[in-house]
Amino acid sequence: ILMLLHEGELDGVRVLRPESVQEFERPQFQGEDDGEMIGLYIFLSGSAEHGHDGIEAGVSTEFRYNDEGDGAIVLCNADDADTGALIEILMAFPETE
């Protein structure tokens, strides 16, 4: 998430060009869900958030980030976990100093 938030740079190391990150986030096709992109979705929960979720036998995962620099990752060892609800709670968590 940090590399995507910093337009392709992580800890001072350029991983992707900013243009590559912009292309990665740009909608490429109309997928099964509104906003589906190359591996990413646009979640519209108040403000646009990029992310991806997935479920396999025994696991549920989700990550999201927004243009304000907020992000969260949820990894659960249950395939029926409501990762979306957990992400919403984490993304709304107030900043602390």
mmCIF file of C-alpha atoms in Angstrom:
data_model
loop_
_atom_site.group_PDB
_atom_site.id
_atom_site.type_symbol
_atom_site.label_atom_id
_atom_site.label_comp_id
_atom_site.label_asym_id
_atom_site.label_seq_id
_atom_site.Cartn_x
_atom_site.Cartn_y
_atom_site.Cartn_z
ATOM 1 C CA ILE A 1 0.000 0.000 0.000
ATOM 2 C CA LEU A 2 2.757 2.461 0.890
ATOM 3 C CA MET A 3 4.409 2.069 -2.510
ATOM 4 C CA LEU A 4 1.095 2.818 -4.250
ATOM 5 C CA LEU A 5 0.400 5.792 -1.955
ATOM 6 C CA HIS A 6 3.849 7.209 -2.755
ATOM 7 C CA GLU A 7 3.347 6.931 -6.518
ATOM 8 C CA GLY A 8 5.638 3.936 -6.944
ATOM 9 C CA GLU A 9 8.336 4.741 -4.392
ATOM 10 C CA LEU A 10 9.025 2.837 -1.164
ATOM 11 C CA ASP A 11 11.654 3.821 1.410
ATOM 12 C CA GLY A 12 13.413 6.043 -1.126
ATOM 13 C CA VAL A 13 13.574 3.288 -3.765
ATOM 14 C CA ARG A 14 11.676 3.745 -7.024
ATOM 15 C CA VAL A 15 9.727 0.503 -7.666
ATOM 16 C CA LEU A 16 7.326 1.803 -10.326
ATOM 17 C CA ARG A 17 7.161 5.023 -12.313
ATOM 18 C CA PRO A 18 4.298 7.319 -11.238
ATOM 19 C CA GLU A 19 2.774 6.797 -14.699
ATOM 20 C CA SER A 20 2.723 3.028 -14.088
ATOM 21 C CA VAL A 21 0.823 3.481 -10.813
ATOM 22 C CA GLN A 22 -1.665 5.805 -12.553
ATOM 23 C CA GLU A 23 -2.172 3.210 -15.294
ATOM 24 C CA PHE A 24 -2.573 0.467 -12.685
ATOM 25 C CA GLU A 25 -5.337 2.484 -10.977
ATOM 26 C CA ARG A 26 -7.098 3.473 -14.213
ATOM 27 C CA PRO A 27 -10.229 1.445 -15.067
ATOM 28 C CA GLN A 28 -9.240 -0.896 -17.911
ATOM 29 C CA PHE A 29 -12.480 -2.748 -18.626
ATOM 30 C CA GLN A 30 -16.005 -3.141 -17.338
ATOM 31 C CA GLY A 31 -15.680 -6.058 -14.974
ATOM 32 C CA GLU A 32 -18.253 -8.045 -13.090
ATOM 33 C CA ASP A 33 -18.447 -5.304 -10.434
ATOM 34 C CA ASP A 34 -18.620 -1.550 -11.043
ATOM 35 C CA GLY A 35 -15.151 -0.053 -10.845
ATOM 36 C CA GLU A 36 -13.275 -3.325 -11.369
ATOM 37 C CA MET A 37 -9.793 -2.693 -12.704
ATOM 38 C CA ILE A 38 -6.573 -4.614 -13.288
ATOM 39 C CA GLY A 39 -6.523 -6.387 -9.947
ATOM 40 C CA LEU A 40 -7.956 -3.317 -8.196
ATOM 41 C CA TYR A 41 -11.447 -2.079 -7.511
ATOM 42 C CA ILE A 42 -12.724 1.396 -6.741
ATOM 43 C CA PHE A 43 -14.743 1.163 -3.536
ATOM 44 C CA LEU A 44 -17.180 4.038 -3.120
ATOM 45 C CA SER A 45 -17.760 4.323 0.597
ATOM 46 C CA GLY A 46 -17.943 8.056 1.079
ATOM 47 C CA SER A 47 -14.777 8.720 -0.923
ATOM 48 C CA ALA A 48 -13.133 6.670 -3.636
ATOM 49 C CA GLU A 49 -10.775 4.004 -2.325
ATOM 50 C CA HIS A 50 -8.627 1.636 -4.378
ATOM 51 C CA GLY A 51 -8.230 -1.932 -3.207
ATOM 52 C CA HIS A 52 -8.807 -5.608 -3.716
ATOM 53 C CA ASP A 53 -10.460 -8.408 -1.807
ATOM 54 C CA GLY A 54 -10.433 -12.144 -2.117
ATOM 55 C CA ILE A 55 -11.705 -15.380 -0.631
ATOM 56 C CA GLU A 56 -10.306 -18.883 -0.791
ATOM 57 C CA ALA A 57 -11.051 -21.915 1.328
ATOM 58 C CA GLY A 58 -10.203 -20.897 4.889
ATOM 59 C CA VAL A 59 -9.083 -17.304 4.201
ATOM 60 C CA SER A 60 -10.520 -13.845 3.483
ATOM 61 C CA THR A 61 -8.369 -10.845 2.613
ATOM 62 C CA GLU A 62 -8.814 -7.215 1.663
ATOM 63 C CA PHE A 63 -6.737 -4.071 1.316
ATOM 64 C CA ARG A 64 -7.729 -0.491 0.530
ATOM 65 C CA TYR A 65 -6.116 2.920 0.271
ATOM 66 C CA ASN A 66 -7.326 6.408 -0.627
ATOM 67 C CA ASP A 67 -5.835 9.615 -2.001
ATOM 68 C CA GLU A 68 -5.626 11.103 1.502
ATOM 69 C CA GLY A 69 -2.901 8.585 2.401
ATOM 70 C CA ASP A 70 -5.012 6.253 4.516
ATOM 71 C CA GLY A 71 -4.830 2.508 4.032
ATOM 72 C CA ALA A 72 -5.596 -0.791 5.731
ATOM 73 C CA ILE A 73 -5.024 -4.511 5.225
ATOM 74 C CA VAL A 74 -7.172 -7.281 6.712
ATOM 75 C CA LEU A 75 -6.150 -10.943 6.656
ATOM 76 C CA CYS A 76 -8.553 -13.474 8.228
ATOM 77 C CA ASN A 77 -8.258 -17.214 8.616
ATOM 78 C CA ALA A 78 -11.945 -17.744 7.823
ATOM 79 C CA ASP A 79 -13.557 -17.700 4.399
ATOM 80 C CA ASP A 80 -16.777 -16.151 5.731
ATOM 81 C CA ALA A 81 -15.189 -13.115 7.417
ATOM 82 C CA ASP A 82 -16.716 -9.730 6.603
ATOM 83 C CA THR A 83 -13.456 -8.074 5.569
ATOM 84 C CA GLY A 84 -15.358 -5.132 4.083
ATOM 85 C CA ALA A 85 -16.852 -4.233 7.459
ATOM 86 C CA LEU A 86 -13.452 -4.548 9.141
ATOM 87 C CA ILE A 87 -11.821 -2.350 6.503
ATOM 88 C CA GLU A 88 -14.557 0.289 6.949
ATOM 89 C CA ILE A 89 -13.821 0.397 10.703
ATOM 90 C CA LEU A 90 -10.055 0.658 10.152
ATOM 91 C CA MET A 91 -10.348 3.333 7.458
ATOM 92 C CA ALA A 92 -12.581 5.430 9.751
ATOM 93 C CA PHE A 93 -10.217 5.086 12.736
ATOM 94 C CA PRO A 94 -9.074 8.551 13.841
ATOM 95 C CA GLU A 95 -5.421 9.501 13.438
ATOM 96 C CA THR A 96 -3.310 9.724 16.557
ATOM 97 C CA GLU A 97 -0.161 11.725 17.085
#
